[in-house]
PDB file of C-alpha atoms in Angstrom:
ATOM      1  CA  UNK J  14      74.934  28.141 192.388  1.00 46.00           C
ATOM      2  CA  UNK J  15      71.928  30.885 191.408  1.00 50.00           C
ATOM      3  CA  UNK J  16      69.656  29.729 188.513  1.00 51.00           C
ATOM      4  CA  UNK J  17      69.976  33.254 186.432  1.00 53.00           C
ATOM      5  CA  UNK J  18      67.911  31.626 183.534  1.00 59.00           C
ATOM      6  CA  UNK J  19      64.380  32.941 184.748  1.00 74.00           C
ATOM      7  CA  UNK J  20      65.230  36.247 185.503  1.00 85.00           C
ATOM      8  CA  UNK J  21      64.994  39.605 183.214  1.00 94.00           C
ATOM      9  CA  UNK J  22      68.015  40.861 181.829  1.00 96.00           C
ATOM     10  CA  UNK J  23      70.807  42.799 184.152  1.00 96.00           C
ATOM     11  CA  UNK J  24      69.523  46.212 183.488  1.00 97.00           C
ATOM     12  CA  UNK J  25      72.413  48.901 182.547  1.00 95.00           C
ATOM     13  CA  UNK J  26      73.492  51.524 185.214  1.00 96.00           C
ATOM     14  CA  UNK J  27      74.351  55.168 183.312  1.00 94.00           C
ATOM     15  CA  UNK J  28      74.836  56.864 186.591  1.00 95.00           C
ATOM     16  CA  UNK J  29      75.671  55.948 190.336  1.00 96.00           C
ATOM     17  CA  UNK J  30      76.098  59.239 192.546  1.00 96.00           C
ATOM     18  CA  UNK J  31      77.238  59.734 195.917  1.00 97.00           C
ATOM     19  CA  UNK J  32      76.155  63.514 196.947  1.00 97.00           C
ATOM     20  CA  UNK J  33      74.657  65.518 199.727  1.00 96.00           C
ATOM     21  CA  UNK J  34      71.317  66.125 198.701  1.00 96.00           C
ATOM     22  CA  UNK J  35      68.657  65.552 196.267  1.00 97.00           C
ATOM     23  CA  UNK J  36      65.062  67.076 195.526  1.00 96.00           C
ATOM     24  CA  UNK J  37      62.467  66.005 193.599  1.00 94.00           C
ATOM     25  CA  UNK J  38      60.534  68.778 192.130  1.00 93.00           C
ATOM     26  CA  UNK J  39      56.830  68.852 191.409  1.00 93.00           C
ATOM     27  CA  UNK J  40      57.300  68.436 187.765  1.00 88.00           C
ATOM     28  CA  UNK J  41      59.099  65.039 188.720  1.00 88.00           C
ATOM     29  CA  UNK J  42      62.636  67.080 187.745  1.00 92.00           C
ATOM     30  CA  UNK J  43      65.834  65.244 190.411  1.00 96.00           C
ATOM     31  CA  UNK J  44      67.952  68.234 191.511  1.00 97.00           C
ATOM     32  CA  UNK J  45      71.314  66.563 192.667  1.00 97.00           C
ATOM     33  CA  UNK J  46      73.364  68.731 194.683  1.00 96.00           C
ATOM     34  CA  UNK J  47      77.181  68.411 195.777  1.00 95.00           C
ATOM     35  CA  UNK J  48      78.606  65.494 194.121  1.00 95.00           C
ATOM     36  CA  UNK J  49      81.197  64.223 196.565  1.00 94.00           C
ATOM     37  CA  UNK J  50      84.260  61.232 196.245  1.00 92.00           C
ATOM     38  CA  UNK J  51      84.795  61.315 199.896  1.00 94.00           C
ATOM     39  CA  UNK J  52      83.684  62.322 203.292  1.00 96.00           C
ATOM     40  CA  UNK J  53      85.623  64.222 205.654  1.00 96.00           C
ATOM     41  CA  UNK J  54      85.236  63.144 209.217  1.00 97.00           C
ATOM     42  CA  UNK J  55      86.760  64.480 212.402  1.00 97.00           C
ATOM     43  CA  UNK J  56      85.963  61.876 215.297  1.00 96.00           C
ATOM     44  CA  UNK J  57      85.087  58.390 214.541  1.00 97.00           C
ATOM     45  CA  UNK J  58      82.581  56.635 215.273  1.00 96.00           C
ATOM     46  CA  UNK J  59      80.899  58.791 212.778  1.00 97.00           C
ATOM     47  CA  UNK J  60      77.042  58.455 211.478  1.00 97.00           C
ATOM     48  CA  UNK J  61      76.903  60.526 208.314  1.00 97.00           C
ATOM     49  CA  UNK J  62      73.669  61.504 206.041  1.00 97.00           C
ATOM     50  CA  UNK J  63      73.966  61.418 202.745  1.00 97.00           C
ATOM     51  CA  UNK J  64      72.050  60.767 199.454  1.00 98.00           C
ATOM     52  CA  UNK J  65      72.789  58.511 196.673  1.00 98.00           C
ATOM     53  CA  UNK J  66      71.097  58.266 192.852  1.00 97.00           C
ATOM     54  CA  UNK J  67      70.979  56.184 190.404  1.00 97.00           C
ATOM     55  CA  UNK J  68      69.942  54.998 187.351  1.00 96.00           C
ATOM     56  CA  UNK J  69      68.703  52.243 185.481  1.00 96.00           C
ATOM     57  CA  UNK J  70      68.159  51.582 181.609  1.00 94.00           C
ATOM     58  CA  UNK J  71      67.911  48.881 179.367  1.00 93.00           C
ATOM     59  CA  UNK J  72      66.207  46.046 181.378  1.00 95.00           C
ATOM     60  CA  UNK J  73      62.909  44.781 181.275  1.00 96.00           C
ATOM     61  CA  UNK J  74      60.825  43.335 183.952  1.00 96.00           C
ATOM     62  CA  UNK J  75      61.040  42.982 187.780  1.00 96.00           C
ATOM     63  CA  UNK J  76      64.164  43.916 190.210  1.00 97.00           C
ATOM     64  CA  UNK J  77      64.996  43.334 193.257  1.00 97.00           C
ATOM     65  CA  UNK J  78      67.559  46.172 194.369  1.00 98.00           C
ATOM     66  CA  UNK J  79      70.258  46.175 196.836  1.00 98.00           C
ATOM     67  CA  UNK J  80      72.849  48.790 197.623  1.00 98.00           C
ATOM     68  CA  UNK J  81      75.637  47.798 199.639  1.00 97.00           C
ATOM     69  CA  UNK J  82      78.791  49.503 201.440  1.00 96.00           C
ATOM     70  CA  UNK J  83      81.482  47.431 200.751  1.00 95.00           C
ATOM     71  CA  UNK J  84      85.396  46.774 201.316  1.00 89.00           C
ATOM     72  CA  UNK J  85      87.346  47.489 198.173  1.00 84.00           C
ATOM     73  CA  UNK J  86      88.321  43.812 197.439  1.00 80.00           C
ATOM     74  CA  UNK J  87      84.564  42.518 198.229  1.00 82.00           C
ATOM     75  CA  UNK J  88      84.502  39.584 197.969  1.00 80.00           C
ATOM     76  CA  UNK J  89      87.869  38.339 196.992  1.00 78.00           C
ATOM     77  CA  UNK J  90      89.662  38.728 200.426  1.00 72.00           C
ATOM     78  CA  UNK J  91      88.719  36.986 203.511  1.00 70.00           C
ATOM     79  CA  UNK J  92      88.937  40.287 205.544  1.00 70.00           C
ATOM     80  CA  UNK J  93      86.510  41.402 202.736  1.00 76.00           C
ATOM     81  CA  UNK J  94      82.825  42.753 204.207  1.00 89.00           C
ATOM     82  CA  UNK J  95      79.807  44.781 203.078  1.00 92.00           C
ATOM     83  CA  UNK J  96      76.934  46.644 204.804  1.00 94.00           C
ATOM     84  CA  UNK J  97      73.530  47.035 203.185  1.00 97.00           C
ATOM     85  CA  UNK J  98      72.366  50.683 203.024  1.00 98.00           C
ATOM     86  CA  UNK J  99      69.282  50.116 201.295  1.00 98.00           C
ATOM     87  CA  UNK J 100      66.982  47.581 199.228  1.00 98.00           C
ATOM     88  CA  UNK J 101      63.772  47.967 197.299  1.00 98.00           C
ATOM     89  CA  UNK J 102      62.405  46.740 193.903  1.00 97.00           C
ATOM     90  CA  UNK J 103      62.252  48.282 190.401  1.00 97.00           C
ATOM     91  CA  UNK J 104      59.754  47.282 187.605  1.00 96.00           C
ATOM     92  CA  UNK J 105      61.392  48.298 183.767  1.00 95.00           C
ATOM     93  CA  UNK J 106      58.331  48.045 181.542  1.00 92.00           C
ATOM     94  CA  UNK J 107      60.539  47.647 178.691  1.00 91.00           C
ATOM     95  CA  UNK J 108      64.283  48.822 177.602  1.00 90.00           C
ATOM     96  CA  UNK J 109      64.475  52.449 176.594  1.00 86.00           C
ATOM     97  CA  UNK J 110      62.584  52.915 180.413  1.00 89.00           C
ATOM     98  CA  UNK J 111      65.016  55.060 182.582  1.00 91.00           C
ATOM     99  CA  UNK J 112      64.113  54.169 186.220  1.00 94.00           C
ATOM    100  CA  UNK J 113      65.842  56.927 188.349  1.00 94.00           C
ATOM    101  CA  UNK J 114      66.138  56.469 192.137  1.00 96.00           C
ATOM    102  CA  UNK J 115      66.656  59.143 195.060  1.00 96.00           C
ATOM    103  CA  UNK J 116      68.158  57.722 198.189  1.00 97.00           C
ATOM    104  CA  UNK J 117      68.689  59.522 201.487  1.00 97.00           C
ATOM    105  CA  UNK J 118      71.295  57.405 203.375  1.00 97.00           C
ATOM    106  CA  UNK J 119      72.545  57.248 207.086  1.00 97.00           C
ATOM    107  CA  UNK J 120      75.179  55.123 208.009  1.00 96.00           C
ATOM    108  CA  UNK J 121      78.087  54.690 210.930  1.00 95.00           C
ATOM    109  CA  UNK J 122      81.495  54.746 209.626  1.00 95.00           C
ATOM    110  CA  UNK J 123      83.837  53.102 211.865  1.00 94.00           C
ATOM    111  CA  UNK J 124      87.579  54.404 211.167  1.00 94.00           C
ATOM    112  CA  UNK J 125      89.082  56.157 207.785  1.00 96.00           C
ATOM    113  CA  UNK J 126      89.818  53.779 204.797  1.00 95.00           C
ATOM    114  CA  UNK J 127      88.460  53.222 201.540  1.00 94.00           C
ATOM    115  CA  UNK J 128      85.237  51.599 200.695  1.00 94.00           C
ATOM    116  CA  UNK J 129      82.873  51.155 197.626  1.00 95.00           C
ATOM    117  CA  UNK J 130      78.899  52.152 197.148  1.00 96.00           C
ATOM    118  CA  UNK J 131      77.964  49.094 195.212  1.00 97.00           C
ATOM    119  CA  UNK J 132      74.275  48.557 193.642  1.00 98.00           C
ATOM    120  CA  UNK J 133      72.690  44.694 193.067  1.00 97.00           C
ATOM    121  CA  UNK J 134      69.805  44.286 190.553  1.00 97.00           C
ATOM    122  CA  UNK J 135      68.722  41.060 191.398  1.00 97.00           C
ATOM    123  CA  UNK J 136      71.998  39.824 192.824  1.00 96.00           C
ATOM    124  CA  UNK J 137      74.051  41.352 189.725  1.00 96.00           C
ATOM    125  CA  UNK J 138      76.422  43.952 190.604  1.00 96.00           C
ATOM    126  CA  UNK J 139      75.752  46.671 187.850  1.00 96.00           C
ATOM    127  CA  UNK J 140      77.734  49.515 189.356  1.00 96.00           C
ATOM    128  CA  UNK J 141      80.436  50.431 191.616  1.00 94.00           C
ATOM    129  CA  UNK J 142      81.789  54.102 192.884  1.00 94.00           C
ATOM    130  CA  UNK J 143      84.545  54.051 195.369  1.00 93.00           C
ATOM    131  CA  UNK J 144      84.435  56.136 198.265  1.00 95.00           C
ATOM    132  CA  UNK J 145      87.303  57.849 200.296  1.00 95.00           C
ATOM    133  CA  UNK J 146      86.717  57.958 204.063  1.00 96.00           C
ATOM    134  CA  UNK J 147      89.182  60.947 205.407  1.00 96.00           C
ATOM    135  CA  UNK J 148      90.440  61.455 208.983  1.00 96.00           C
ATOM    136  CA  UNK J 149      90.381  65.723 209.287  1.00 95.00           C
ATOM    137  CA  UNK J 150      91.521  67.669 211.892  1.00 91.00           C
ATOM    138  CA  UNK J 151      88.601  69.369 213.768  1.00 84.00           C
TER     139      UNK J 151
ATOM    140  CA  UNK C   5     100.995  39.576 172.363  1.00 46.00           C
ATOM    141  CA  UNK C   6      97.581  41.728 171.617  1.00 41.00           C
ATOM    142  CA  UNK C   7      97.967  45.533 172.971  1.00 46.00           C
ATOM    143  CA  UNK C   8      96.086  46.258 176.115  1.00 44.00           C
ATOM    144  CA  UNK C   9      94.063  49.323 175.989  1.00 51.00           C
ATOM    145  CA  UNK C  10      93.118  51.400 179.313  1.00 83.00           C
ATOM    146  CA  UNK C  11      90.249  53.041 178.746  1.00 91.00           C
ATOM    147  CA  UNK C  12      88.785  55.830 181.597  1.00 93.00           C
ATOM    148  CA  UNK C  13      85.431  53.727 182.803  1.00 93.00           C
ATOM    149  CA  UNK C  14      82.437  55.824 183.615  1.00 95.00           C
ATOM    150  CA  UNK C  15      80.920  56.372 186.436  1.00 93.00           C
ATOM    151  CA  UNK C  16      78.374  58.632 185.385  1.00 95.00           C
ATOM    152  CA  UNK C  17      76.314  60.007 182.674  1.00 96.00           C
ATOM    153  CA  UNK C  18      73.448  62.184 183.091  1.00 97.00           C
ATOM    154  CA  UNK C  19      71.312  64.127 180.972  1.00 97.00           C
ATOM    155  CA  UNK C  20      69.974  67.380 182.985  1.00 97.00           C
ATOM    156  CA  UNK C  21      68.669  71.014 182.438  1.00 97.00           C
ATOM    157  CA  UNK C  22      71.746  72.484 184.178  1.00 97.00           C
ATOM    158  CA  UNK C  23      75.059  71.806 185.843  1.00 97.00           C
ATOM    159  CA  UNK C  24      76.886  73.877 188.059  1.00 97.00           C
ATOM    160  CA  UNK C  25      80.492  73.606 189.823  1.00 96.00           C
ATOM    161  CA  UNK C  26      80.921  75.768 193.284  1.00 95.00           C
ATOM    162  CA  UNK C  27      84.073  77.128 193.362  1.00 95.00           C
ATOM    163  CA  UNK C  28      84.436  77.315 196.657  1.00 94.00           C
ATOM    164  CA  UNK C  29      84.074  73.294 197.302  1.00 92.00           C
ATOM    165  CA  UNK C  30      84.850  71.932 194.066  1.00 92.00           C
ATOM    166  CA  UNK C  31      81.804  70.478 193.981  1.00 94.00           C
ATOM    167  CA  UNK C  32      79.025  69.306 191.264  1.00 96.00           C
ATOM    168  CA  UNK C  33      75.480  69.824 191.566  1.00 97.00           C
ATOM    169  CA  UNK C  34      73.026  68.679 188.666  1.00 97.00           C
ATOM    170  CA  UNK C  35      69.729  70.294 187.940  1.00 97.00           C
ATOM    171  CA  UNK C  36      66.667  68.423 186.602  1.00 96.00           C
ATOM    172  CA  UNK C  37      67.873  65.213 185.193  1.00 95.00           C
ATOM    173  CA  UNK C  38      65.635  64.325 182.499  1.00 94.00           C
ATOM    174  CA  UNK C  39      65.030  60.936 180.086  1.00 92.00           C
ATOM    175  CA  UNK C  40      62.847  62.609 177.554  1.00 92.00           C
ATOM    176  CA  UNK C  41      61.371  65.600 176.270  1.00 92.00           C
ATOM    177  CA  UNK C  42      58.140  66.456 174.667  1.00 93.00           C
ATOM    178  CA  UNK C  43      57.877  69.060 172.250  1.00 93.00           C
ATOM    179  CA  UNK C  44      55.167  70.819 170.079  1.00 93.00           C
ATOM    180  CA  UNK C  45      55.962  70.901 166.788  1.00 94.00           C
ATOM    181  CA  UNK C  46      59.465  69.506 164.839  1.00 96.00           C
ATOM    182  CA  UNK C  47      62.088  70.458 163.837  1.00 96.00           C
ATOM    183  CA  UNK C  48      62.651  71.741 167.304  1.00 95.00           C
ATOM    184  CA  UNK C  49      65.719  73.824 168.520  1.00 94.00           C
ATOM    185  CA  UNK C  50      66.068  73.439 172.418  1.00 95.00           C
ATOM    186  CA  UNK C  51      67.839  76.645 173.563  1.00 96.00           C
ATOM    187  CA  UNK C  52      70.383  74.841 176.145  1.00 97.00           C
ATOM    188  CA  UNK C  53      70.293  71.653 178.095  1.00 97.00           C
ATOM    189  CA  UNK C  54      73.669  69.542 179.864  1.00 98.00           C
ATOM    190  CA  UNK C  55      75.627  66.705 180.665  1.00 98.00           C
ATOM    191  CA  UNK C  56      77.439  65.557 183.520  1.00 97.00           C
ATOM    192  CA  UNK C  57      79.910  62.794 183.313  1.00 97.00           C
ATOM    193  CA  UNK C  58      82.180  61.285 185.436  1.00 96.00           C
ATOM    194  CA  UNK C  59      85.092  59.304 184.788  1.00 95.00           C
ATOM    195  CA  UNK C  60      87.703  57.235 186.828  1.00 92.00           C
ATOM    196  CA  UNK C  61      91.216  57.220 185.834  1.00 89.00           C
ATOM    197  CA  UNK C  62      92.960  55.366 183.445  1.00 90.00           C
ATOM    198  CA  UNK C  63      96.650  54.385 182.709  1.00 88.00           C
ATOM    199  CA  UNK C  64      97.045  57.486 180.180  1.00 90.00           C
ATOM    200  CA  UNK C  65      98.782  60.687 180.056  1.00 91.00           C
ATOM    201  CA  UNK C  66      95.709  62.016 178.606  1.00 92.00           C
ATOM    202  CA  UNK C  67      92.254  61.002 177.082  1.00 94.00           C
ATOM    203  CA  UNK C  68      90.345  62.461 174.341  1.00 96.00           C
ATOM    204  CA  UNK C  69      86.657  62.281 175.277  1.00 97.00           C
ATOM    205  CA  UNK C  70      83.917  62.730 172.890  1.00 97.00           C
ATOM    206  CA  UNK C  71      80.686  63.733 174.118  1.00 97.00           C
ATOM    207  CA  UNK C  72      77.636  62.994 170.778  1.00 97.00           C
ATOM    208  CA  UNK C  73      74.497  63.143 170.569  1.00 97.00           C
ATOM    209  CA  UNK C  74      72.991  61.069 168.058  1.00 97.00           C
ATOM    210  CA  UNK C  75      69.980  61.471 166.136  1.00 97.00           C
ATOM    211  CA  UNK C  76      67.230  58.714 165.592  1.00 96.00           C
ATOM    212  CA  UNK C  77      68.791  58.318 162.207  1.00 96.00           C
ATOM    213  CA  UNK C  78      72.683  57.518 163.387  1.00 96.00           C
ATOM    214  CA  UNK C  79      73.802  61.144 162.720  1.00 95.00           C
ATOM    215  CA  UNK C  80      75.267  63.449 165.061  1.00 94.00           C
ATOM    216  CA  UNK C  81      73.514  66.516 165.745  1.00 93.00           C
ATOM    217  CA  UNK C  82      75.687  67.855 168.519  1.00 94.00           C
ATOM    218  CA  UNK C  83      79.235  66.950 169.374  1.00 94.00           C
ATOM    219  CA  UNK C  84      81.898  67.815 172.272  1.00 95.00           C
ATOM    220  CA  UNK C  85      85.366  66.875 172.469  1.00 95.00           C
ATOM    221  CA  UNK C  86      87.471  67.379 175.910  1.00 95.00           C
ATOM    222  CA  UNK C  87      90.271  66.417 176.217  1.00 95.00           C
ATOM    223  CA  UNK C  88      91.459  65.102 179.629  1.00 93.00           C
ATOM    224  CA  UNK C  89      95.199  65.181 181.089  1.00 93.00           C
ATOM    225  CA  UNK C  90      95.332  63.356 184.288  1.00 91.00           C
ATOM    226  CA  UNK C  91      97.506  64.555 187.042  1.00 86.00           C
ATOM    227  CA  UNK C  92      99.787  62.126 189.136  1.00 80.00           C
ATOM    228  CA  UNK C  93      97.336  61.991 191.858  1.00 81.00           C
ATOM    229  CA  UNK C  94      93.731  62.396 190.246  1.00 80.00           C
ATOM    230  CA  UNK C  95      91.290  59.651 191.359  1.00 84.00           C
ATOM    231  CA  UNK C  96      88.776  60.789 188.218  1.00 90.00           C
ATOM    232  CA  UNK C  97      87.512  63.884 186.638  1.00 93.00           C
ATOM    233  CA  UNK C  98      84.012  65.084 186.387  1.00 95.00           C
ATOM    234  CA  UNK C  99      82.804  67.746 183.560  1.00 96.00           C
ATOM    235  CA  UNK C 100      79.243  69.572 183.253  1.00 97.00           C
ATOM    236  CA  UNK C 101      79.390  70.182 179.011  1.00 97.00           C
ATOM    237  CA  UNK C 102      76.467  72.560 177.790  1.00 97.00           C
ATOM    238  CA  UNK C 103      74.530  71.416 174.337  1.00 97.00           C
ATOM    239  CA  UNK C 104      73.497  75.103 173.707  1.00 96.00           C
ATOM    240  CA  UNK C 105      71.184  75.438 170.061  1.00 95.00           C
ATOM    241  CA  UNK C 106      70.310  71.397 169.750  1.00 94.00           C
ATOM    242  CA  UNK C 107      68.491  70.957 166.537  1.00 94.00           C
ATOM    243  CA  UNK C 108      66.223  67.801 166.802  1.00 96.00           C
ATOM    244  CA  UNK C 109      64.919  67.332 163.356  1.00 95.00           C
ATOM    245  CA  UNK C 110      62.303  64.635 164.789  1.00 96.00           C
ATOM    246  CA  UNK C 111      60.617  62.584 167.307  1.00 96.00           C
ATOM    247  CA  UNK C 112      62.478  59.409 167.982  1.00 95.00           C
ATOM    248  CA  UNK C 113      65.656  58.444 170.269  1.00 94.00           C
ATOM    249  CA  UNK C 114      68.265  60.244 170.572  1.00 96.00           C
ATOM    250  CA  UNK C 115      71.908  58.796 172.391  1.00 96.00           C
ATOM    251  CA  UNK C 116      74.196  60.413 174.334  1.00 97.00           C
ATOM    252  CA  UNK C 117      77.071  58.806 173.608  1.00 97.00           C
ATOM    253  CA  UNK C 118      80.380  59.336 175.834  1.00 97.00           C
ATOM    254  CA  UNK C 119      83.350  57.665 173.861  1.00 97.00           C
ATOM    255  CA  UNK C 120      87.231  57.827 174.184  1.00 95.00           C
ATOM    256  CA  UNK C 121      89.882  56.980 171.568  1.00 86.00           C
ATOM    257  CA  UNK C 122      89.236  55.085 168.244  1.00 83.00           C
ATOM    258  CA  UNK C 123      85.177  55.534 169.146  1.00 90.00           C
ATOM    259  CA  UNK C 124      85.407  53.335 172.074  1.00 94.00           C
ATOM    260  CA  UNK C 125      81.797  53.581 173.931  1.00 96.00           C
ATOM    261  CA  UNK C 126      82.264  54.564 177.498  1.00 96.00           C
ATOM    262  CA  UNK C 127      78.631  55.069 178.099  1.00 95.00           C
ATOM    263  CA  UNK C 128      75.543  56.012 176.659  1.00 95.00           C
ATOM    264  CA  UNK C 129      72.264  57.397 177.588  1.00 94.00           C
ATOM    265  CA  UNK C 130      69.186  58.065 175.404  1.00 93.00           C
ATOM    266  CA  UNK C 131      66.812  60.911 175.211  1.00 94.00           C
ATOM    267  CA  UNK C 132      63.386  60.187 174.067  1.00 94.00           C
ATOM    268  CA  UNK C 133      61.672  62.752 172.235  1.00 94.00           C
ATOM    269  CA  UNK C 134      57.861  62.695 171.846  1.00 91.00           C
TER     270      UNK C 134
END
């Protein structure tokens, strides 16, 4: 059992995107471009690019983040499993701070099925997005 | 037995300069997200800025989504209503609305406040102006 009392409160997640790009502009501006639900995919093994943001809002203090590719019925099924895409930290200086986050991910997918981006702030899920893996015709 | 109501949960909510839907994918792309704004003098009308939201499915024919903002003071100063009809096989739907002519009458927060039947908050997001 984790000891939750020490740590700052699970921070609120307005937004968790799945897209194909994303620029940061010099006035510190995110561009997010092509939203997507699901990848196409014509031959698997397949190792697709793609970028994920997020945001977080109404915590306060220090993070530790985790975002995770994950079976649908993680972790309620023995069959369940996850991959880690990417970790880092976050400091919220105080509530009303909106920490945004640009990702560029690459990752293998291994056959067509469902799955689920999932993001951890200190262990605490605080969003979920499924994701559709398709099998296409070339 | 209490009723059970289904609400559409959100999967996003973002505040950006522009939004924009390519016809020929289907797909969203969201121009300079922003948290805050700082502006010279008040009260300030800001010709045009948007919000993306996205929103999975729920057990309704249809939803009726309200899209607020909310001045520092509780009031709305800008409101949206869509309403939503799911087909059989939609996952989710995903809308770019543009706030064209916002008046904000003074510094402070402002919410973005995404809510479904009988004012039930399905997300919020807050604009700080300085």
């Amino acid at each position: 059992m984790s000891d939750t009392s020490a740590q700052p409160p699970r921070p609120n997640c307005p937004a968790l995107i799945i897209c194909q790009k994303i620029q940061t502009t010099p006035q510190r501006l995110i561009n997010i471009g092509g939203m997507m639900n699901a990848f196409s995919i014509t031959e698997f093994p397949a190792d697709v690019t793609f970028a994920v943001h997020f945001a977080l809002t109404e915590g306060q203090g220090n993070y530790r983040l985790a975002l995770f590719m994950e079976t649908p019925d993680y972790p309620n099924d023995a069959g369940a499993n996850r991959h880690l895409l990417w970790e880092g930290e976050a400091s919220l200086r105080a509530p009303s701070v909106v920490h945004e986050q640009p990702l560029q991910i690459t990752t293998r997918f291994l056959a067509p099925g469902q799955c689920r981006i999932a993001l951890y702030a200190n262990g605490q899920q605080v969003a979920r997005r499924p994701l559709s893996i398709l099998r296409v015709k070339a | 037995m209490p009723r059970i109501d289904h609400f559409p949960k959100c999967l996003a909510l973002i505040v950006c300069q522009k939004t924009d839907l390519d016809p020929q994918t289907g797909q969203w792309s969201i121009i300079g997200t922003f948290a805050g704004m700082t502006l010279e003098k008040y009260p300030a009308m800001y010709p045009e800025f948007h919000v993306y939201y996205a929103l999975a499915k729920s057990d309704n024919i249809q939803d009726v989504i309200h899209l607020d903002v909310i001045a520092p003071d509780g009031k709305p100063t800008s409101q949206n209503l869509t309403v939503v009809k799911w087909d059989h096989d939609a996952e989710g739907v995903e809308q770019g609305v543009a706030f064209r002519e916002v008046i904000f009458r003074t510094v402070g927060k402002y919410i973005v406040r995404l809510t479904a039947e009988g004012g039930h908050i399905l997300a919020e997001r807050s604009i700080t102006m300085d």
